Coordinates of C-alpha atoms (C1' of nucleotides) in Angstrom, one line a residue:
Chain E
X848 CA 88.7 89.6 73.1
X849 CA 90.4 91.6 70.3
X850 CA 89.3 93.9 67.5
X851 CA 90.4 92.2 63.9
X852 CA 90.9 94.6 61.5
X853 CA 90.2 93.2 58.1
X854 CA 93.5 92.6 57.1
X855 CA 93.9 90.0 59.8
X856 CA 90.8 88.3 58.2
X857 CA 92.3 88.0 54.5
X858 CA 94.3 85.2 55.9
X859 CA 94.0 81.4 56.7
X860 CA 94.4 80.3 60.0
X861 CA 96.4 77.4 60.9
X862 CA 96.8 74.8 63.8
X863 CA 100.1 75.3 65.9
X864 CA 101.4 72.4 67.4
X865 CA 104.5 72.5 70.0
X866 CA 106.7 69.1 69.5
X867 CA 109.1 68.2 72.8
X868 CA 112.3 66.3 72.3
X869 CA 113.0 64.8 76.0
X870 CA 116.4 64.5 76.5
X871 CA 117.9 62.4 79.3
X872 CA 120.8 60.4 80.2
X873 CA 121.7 57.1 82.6
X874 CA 124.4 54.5 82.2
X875 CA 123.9 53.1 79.3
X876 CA 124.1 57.0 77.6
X877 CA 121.8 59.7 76.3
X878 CA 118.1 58.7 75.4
X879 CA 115.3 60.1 74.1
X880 CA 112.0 59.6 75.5
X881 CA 109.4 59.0 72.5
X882 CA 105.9 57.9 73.5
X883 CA 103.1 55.6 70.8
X884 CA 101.0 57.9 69.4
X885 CA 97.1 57.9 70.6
X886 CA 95.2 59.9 67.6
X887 CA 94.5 59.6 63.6
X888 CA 96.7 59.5 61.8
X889 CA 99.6 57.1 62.4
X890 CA 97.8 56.2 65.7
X891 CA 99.9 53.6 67.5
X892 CA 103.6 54.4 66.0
X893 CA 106.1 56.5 68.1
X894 CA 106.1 60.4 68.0
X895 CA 107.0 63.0 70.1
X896 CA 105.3 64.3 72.6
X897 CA 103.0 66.9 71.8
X898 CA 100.2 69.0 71.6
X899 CA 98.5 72.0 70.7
X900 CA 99.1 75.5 71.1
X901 CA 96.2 77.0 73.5
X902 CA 94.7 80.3 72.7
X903 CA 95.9 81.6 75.9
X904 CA 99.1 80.4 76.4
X905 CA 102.9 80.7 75.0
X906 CA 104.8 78.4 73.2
X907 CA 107.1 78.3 76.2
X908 CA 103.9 77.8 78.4
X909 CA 102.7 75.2 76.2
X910 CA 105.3 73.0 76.0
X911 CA 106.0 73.1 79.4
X912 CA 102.4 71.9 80.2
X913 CA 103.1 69.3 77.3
X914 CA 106.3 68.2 79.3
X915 CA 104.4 68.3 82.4
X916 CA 101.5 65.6 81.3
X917 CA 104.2 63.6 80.3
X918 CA 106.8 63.5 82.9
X919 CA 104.9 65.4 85.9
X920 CA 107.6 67.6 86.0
X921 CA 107.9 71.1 86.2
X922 CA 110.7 73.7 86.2
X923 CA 112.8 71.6 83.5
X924 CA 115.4 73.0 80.9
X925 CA 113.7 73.5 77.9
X926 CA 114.7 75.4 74.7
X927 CA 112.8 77.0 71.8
X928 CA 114.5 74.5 68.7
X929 CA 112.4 75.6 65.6
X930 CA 109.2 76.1 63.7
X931 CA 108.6 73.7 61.1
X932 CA 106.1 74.2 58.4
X933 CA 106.0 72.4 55.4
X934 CA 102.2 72.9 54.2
X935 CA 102.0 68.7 54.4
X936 CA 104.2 68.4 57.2
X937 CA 101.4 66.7 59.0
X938 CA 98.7 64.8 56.8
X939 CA 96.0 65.5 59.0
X940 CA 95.8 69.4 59.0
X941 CA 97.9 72.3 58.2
X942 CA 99.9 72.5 61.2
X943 CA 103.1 74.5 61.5
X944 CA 105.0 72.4 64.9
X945 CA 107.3 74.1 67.0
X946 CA 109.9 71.9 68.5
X947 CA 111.3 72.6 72.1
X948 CA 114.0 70.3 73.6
X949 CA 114.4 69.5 77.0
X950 CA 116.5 68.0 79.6
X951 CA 115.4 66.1 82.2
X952 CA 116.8 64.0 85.1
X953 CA 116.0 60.3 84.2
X954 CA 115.6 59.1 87.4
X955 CA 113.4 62.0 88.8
X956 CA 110.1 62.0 86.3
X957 CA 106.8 60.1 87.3
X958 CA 107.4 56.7 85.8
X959 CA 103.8 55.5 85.4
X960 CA 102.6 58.6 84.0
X961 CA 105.0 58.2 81.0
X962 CA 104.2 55.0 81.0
X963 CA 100.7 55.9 81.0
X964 CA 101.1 57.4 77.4
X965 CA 103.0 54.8 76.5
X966 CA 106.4 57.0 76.7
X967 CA 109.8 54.7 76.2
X968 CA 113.7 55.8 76.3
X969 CA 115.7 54.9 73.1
X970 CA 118.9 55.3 73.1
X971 CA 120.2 58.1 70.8
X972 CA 121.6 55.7 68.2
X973 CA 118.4 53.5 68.0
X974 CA 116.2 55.6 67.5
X975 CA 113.1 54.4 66.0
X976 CA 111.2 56.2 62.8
X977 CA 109.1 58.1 64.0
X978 CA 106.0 60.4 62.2
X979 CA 106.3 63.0 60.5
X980 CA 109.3 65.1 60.6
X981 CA 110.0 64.3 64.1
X982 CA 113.2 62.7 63.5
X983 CA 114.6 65.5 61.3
X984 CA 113.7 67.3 64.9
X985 CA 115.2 65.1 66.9
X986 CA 118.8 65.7 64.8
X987 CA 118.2 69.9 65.0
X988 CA 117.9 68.9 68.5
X989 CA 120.8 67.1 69.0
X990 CA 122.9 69.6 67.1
X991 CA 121.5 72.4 69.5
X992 CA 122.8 69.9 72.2
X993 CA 126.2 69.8 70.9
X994 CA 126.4 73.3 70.9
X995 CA 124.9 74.4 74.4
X996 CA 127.2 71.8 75.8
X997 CA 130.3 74.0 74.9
X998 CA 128.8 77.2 76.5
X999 CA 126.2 75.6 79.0
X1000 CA 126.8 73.6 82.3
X1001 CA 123.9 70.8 80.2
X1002 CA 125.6 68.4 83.0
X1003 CA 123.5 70.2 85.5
X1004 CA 120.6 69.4 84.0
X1005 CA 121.2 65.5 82.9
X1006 CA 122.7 64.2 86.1
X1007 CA 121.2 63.4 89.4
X1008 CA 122.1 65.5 92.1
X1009 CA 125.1 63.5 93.5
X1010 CA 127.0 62.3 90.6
X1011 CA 131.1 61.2 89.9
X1012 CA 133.1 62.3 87.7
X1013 CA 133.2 59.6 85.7
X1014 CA 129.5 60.0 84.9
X1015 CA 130.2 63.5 84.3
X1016 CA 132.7 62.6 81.5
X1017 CA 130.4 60.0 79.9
X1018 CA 127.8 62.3 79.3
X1019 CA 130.4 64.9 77.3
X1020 CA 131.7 61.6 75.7
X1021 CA 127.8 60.4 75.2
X1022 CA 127.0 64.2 73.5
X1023 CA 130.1 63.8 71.3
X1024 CA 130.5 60.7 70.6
X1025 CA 134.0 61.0 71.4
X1026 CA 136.4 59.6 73.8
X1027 CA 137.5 62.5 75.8
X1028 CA 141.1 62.0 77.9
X1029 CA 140.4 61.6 81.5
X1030 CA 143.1 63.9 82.9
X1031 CA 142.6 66.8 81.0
X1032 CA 138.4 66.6 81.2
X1033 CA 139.1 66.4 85.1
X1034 CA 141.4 69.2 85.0
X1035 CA 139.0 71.7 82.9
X1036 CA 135.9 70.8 84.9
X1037 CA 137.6 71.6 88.0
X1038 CA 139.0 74.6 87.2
X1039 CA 135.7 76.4 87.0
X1040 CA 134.8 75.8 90.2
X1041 CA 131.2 74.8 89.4
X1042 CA 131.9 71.7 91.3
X1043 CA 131.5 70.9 95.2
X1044 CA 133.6 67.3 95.8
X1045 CA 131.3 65.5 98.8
X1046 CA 132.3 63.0 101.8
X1047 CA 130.7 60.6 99.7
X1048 CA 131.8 57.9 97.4
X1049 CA 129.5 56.0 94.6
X1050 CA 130.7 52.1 94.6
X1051 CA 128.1 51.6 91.8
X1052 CA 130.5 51.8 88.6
X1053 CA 133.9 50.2 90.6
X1054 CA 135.2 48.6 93.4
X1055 CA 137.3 51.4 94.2
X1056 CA 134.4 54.2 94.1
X1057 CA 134.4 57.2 93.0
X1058 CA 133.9 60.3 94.5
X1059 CA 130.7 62.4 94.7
X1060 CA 130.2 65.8 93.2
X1061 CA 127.6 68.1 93.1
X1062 CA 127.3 71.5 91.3
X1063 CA 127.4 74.9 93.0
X1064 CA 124.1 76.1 92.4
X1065 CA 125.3 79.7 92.6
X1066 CA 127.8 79.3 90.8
X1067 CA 125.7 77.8 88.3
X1068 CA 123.8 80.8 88.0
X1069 CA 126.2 83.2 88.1
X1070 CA 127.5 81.4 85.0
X1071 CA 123.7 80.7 82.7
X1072 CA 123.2 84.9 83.3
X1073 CA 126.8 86.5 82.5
X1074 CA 127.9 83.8 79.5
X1075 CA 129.8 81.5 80.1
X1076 CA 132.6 78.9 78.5
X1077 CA 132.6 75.6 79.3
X1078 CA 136.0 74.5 79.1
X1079 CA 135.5 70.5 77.1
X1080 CA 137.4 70.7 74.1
X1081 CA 136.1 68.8 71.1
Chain V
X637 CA 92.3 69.3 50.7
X638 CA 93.1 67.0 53.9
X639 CA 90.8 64.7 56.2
X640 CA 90.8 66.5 59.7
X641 CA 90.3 64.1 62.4
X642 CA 88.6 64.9 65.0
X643 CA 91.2 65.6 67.8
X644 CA 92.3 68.6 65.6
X645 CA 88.9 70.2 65.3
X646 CA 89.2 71.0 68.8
X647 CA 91.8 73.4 69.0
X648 CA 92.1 77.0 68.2
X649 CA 93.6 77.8 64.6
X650 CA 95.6 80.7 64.9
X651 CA 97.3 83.7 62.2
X652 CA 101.1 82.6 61.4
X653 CA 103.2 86.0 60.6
X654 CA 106.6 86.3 59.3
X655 CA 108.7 89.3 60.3
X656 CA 112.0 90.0 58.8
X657 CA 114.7 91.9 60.4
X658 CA 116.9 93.1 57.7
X659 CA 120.7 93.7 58.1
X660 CA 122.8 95.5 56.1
X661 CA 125.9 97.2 56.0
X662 CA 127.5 100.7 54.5
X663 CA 130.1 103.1 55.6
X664 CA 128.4 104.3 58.3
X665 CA 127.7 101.1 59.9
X666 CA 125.7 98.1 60.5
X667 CA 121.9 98.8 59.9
X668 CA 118.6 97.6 60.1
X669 CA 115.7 98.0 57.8
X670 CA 112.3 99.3 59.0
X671 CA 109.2 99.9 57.5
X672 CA 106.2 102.4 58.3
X673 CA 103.3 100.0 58.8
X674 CA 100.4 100.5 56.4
X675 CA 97.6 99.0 58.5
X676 CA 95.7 98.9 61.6
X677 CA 96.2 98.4 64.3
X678 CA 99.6 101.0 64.8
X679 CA 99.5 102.5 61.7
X680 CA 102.5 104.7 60.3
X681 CA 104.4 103.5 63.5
X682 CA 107.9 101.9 62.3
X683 CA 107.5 98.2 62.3
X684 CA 109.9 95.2 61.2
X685 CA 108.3 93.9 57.1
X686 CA 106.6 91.2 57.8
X687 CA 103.3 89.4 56.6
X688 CA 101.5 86.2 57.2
X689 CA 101.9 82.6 56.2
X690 CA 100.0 81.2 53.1
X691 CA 98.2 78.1 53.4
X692 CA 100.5 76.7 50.6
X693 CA 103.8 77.7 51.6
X694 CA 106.9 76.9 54.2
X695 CA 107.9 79.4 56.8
X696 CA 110.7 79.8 54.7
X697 CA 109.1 80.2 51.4
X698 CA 106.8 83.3 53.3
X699 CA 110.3 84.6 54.8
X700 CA 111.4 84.7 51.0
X701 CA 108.7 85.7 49.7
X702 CA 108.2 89.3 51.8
X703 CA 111.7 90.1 51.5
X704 CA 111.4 89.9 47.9
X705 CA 108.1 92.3 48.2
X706 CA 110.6 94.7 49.9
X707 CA 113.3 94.7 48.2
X708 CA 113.2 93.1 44.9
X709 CA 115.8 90.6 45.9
X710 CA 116.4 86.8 45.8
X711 CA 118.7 83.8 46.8
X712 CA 119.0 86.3 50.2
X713 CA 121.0 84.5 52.8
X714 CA 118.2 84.5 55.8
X715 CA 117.8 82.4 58.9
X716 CA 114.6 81.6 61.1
X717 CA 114.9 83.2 64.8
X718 CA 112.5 82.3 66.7
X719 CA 108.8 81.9 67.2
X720 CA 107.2 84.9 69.3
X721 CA 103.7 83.7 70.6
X722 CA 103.0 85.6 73.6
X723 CA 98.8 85.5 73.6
X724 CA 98.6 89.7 73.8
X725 CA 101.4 90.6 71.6
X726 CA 99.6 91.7 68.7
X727 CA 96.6 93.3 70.0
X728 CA 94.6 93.3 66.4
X729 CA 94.5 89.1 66.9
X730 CA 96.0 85.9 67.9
X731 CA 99.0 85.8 65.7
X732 CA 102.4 83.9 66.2
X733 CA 105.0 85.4 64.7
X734 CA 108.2 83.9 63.1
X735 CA 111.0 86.0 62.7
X736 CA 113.8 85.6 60.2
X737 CA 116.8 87.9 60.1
X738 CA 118.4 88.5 57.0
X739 CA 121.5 89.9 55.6
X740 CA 121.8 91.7 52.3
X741 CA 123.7 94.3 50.4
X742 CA 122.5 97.6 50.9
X743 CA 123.5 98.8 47.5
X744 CA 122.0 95.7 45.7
X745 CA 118.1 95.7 46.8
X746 CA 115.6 97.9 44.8
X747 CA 115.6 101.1 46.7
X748 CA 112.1 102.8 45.0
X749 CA 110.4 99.4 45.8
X750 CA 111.6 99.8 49.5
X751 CA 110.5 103.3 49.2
X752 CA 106.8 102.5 48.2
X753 CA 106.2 100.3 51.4
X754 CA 107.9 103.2 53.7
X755 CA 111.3 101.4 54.3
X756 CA 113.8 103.2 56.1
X757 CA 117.5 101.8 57.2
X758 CA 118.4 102.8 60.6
X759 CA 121.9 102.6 62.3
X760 CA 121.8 99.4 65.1
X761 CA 122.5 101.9 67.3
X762 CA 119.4 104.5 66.5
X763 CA 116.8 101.9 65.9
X764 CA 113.1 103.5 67.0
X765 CA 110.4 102.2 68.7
X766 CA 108.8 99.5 66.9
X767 CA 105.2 97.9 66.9
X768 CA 104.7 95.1 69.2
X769 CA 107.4 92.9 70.1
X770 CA 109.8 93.8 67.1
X771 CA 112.8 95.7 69.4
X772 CA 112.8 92.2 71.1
X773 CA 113.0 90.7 67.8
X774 CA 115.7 92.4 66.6
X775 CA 117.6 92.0 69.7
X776 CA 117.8 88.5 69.5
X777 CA 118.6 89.0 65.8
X778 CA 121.7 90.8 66.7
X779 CA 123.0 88.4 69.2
X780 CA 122.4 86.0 66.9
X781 CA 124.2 87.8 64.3
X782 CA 127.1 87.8 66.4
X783 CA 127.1 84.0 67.3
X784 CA 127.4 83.6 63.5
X785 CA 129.8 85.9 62.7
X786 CA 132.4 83.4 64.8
X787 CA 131.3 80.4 62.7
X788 CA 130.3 82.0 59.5
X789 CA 131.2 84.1 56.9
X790 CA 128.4 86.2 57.2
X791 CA 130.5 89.0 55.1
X792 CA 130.0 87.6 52.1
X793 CA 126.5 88.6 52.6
X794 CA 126.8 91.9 53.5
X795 CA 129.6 93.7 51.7
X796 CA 129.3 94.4 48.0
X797 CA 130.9 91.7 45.6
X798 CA 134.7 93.8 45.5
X799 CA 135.6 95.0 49.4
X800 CA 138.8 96.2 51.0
X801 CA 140.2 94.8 54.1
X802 CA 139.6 98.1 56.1
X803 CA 135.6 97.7 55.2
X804 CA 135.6 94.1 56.2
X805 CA 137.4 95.0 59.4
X806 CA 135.1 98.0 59.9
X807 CA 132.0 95.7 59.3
X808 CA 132.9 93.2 62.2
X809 CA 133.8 96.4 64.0
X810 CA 130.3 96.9 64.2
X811 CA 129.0 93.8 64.6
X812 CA 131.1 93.4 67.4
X813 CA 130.8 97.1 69.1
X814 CA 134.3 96.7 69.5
X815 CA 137.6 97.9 67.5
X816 CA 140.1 95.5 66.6
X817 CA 143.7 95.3 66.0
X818 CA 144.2 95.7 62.4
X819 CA 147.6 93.4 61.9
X820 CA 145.4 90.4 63.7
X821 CA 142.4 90.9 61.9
X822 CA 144.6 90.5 58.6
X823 CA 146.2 87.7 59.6
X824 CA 143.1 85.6 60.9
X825 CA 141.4 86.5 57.8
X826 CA 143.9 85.8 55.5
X827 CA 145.2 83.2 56.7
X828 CA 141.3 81.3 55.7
X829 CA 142.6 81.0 52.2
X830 CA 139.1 82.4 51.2
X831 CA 139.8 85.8 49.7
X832 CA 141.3 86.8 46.5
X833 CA 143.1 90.0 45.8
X834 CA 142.1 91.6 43.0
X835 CA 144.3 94.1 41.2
X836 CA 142.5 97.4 41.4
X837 CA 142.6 99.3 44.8
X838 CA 139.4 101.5 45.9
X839 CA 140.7 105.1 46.8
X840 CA 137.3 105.9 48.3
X841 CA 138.5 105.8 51.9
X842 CA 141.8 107.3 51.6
X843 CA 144.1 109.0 49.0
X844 CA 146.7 105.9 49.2
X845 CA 143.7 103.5 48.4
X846 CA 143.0 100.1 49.6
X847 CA 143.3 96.9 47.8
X848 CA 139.8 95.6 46.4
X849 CA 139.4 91.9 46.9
X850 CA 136.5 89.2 47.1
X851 CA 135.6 85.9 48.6
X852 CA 136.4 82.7 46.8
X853 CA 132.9 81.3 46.2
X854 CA 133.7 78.0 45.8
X855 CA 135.9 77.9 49.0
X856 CA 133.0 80.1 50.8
X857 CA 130.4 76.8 49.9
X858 CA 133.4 74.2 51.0
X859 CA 133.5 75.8 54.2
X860 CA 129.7 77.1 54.7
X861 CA 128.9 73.2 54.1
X862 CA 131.7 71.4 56.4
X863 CA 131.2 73.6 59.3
X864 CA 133.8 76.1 60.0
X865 CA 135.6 78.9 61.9
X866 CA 135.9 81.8 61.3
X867 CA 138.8 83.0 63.3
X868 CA 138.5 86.2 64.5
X869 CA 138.9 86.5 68.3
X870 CA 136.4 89.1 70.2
Chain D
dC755 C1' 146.6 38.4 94.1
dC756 C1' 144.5 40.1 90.3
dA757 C1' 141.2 42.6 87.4
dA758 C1' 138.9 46.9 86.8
dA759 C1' 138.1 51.4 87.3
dA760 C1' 139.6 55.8 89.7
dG761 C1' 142.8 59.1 90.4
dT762 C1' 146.9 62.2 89.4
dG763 C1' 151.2 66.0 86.6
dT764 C1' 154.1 67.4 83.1
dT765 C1' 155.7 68.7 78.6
dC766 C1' 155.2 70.7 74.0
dG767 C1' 153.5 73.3 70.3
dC768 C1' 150.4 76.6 68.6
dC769 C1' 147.3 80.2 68.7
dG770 C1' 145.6 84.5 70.4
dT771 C1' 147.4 89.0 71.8
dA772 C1' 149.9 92.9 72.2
dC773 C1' 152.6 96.2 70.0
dA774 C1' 155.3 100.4 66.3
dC775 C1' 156.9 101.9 62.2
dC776 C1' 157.0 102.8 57.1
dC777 C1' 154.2 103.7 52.7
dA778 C1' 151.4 106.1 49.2
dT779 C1' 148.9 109.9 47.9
dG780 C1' 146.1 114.2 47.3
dA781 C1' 145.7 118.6 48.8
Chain M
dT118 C1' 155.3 118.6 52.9
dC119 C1' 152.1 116.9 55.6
dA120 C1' 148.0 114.7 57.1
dT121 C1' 145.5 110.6 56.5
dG122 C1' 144.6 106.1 56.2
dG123 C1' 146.9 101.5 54.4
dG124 C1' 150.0 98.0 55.0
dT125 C1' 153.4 94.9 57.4
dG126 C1' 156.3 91.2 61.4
dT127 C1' 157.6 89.6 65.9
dA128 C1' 157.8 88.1 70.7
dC129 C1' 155.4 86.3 74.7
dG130 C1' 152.2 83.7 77.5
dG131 C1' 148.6 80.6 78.1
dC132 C1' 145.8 77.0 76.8
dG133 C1' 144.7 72.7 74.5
dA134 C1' 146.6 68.1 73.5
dA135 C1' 149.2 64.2 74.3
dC136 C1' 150.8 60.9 77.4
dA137 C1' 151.7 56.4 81.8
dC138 C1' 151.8 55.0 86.2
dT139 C1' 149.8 54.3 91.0
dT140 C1' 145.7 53.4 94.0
dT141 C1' 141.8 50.9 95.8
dT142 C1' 139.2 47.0 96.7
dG143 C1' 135.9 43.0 95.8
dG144 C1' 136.0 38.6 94.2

DNA sequence: CCAAAAGTGTTCGCCGTACACCCATGA
DNA sequence: TCATGGGTGTACGGCGAACACTTTTGG
């Protein structure tokens, strides 16, 4: 394919790995989605999901194929976290793991194909050990979280299409870990105008209902391309 | 050294690089450090310093490492980017590269050990053409850069140990590409509690002279541990 | 009729922002 | 003495934060 000088030769070459922290989010708060591992060593305890690097493919590319086998989705929210590298990071080769996080709609990925790699949702504050340094990528993760959420409509991504408002404000509270004051969350949300109030309400959580929202999706883009603040105060 | 299970032997190992984009700061502005590159392919074109990842060392440990080749320096404050992995980027082999930007003082590193590898600072705003994907690179260094300048004191690392407030001012000046109102700068600044006056004024920049001060190191590592805000509006 | 969650406005204090004049000095 | 950059205080507006009562409806 490529000429290699014989500089590029003087050095070792390594295994890259791409690691995929799956975020999502229902009514009992945000979860991760961590699946038992398949392959020696530490076969059969929870890990990421993973894989390797291709040698015709991006990181980007690769971890959204990763995502794909897992979840059968495609088109998801995913972000470049970090490359880790400790030289033992991984007792089975010299492997140097970027992580990408993603966000995904609960409710919308293939069920049995997770379950098919033995994929389960933990909630954020159980989660399990799992290998390697994937927990120390979980945390990086959720920090990255905490940060797009001030200056990223992450709501978009979490919630079904239709959701309330109430839902809307559990996730900020689930991010946070914070109670957030109804009044003034309502009154910040709304005042972007990302947010289309339908005919519709959602009995689910009430007897009263609440009303269903949905975002502006050109709104929404408007907003990811120019910057953006979202207006939730923590 | 390690067993290798199968499952890894069938993937494509791959070159790990590390490119640094260098910051520093003078009178005449924020600037970057570049290096005339001393092998094939694209030699003698202006490249980031960079080099590739030992089989015995972190990410961070190479980052470290070929910045001290450069510049003779230590202990830099340095940050990884991101991890560039396009398949065609570097068209001698398959190489992902990690960047890490770093900030140092321009009057601190050792300039005839910069010399011998070709190194040349460039104003942000004059940067050439550089080899492969490094204009990207330093892109995203510079907006990242900027996202840190709200949240971290990132002029601790650039200005020499004894600063006035006009050179402080100047330097987010050109972080920021935009002037700012000297009475509010002043007051946000001071008002962190993490400068000390000194008693000697620099008369470099004008014939009144400017009070010298520095940071408070021990406040700087308070605040650089606890999270933090660095208040200057943009 | 009552429990449980949804919905709604106002007030206050602080912070970000705009703005203009005097000071010290070397040439 | 004057040109040049350094240093200082105040007033206003808007935003974030705190806060309590009414509405709906299924059981």
């Amino acid at each position: 394919m490529v000429v290699s000088p014989d500089i590029y030769n003087l050095h070792q070459p390594m295994l890259v790995a791409v690691d995929c922290i799956i975020f999502g989010f229902d009514e009992r708060g945000l979860k991760l989605l961590a699946v038992k591992r398949q392959m020696d060593p530490a076969r059969g305890e929870w890990s990421l999901m993973g894989g390797f690097l291709g040698g015709n493919e991006s990181l980007d590319e690769a971890a959204a194929r990763i995502l794909h086998q897992l979840t059968g989705l495609t088109g998801v929210y995913m972000d470049q976290l970090y490359a880790h590298s400790h030289p033992l990071r991984d007792p089975g080769a010299r492997v140097v793991s970027v992580s990408y996080y993603a966000l995904i709609k609960i409710s919308g990925h293939n069920q049995e194909q997770a379950k098919a790699h033995g994929a389960e949702w933990f909630k954020i504050s159980e989660i399990p050990p799992l290998i390697f340094d994937h927990n120390e990528m979980v945390e990086m993760a959720l920090q990255l979280l905490r940060r797009q959420a001030k200056t990223k409509p992450v709501g978009f991504e979490l919630l079904p299409e239709k959701f309330t408002l109430p839902q809307l404000q559990a996730l900020y509270e689930a991010i946070y870990q914070k109670e957030l004051d109804r009044r003034n969350f309502r009154k910040n949300i709304q005042s972007m105008g990302l947010l289309e109030k339908l005919a519709e309400k959602d009995k689910a959580g009430s007897r009263k209902g609440a009303w269903l929202y949905r975002f502006n999706i050109e709104k929404y883009e408007a907003f990811k391309n120019q910057g953006f603040f979202f207006n939730v105060s923590v």
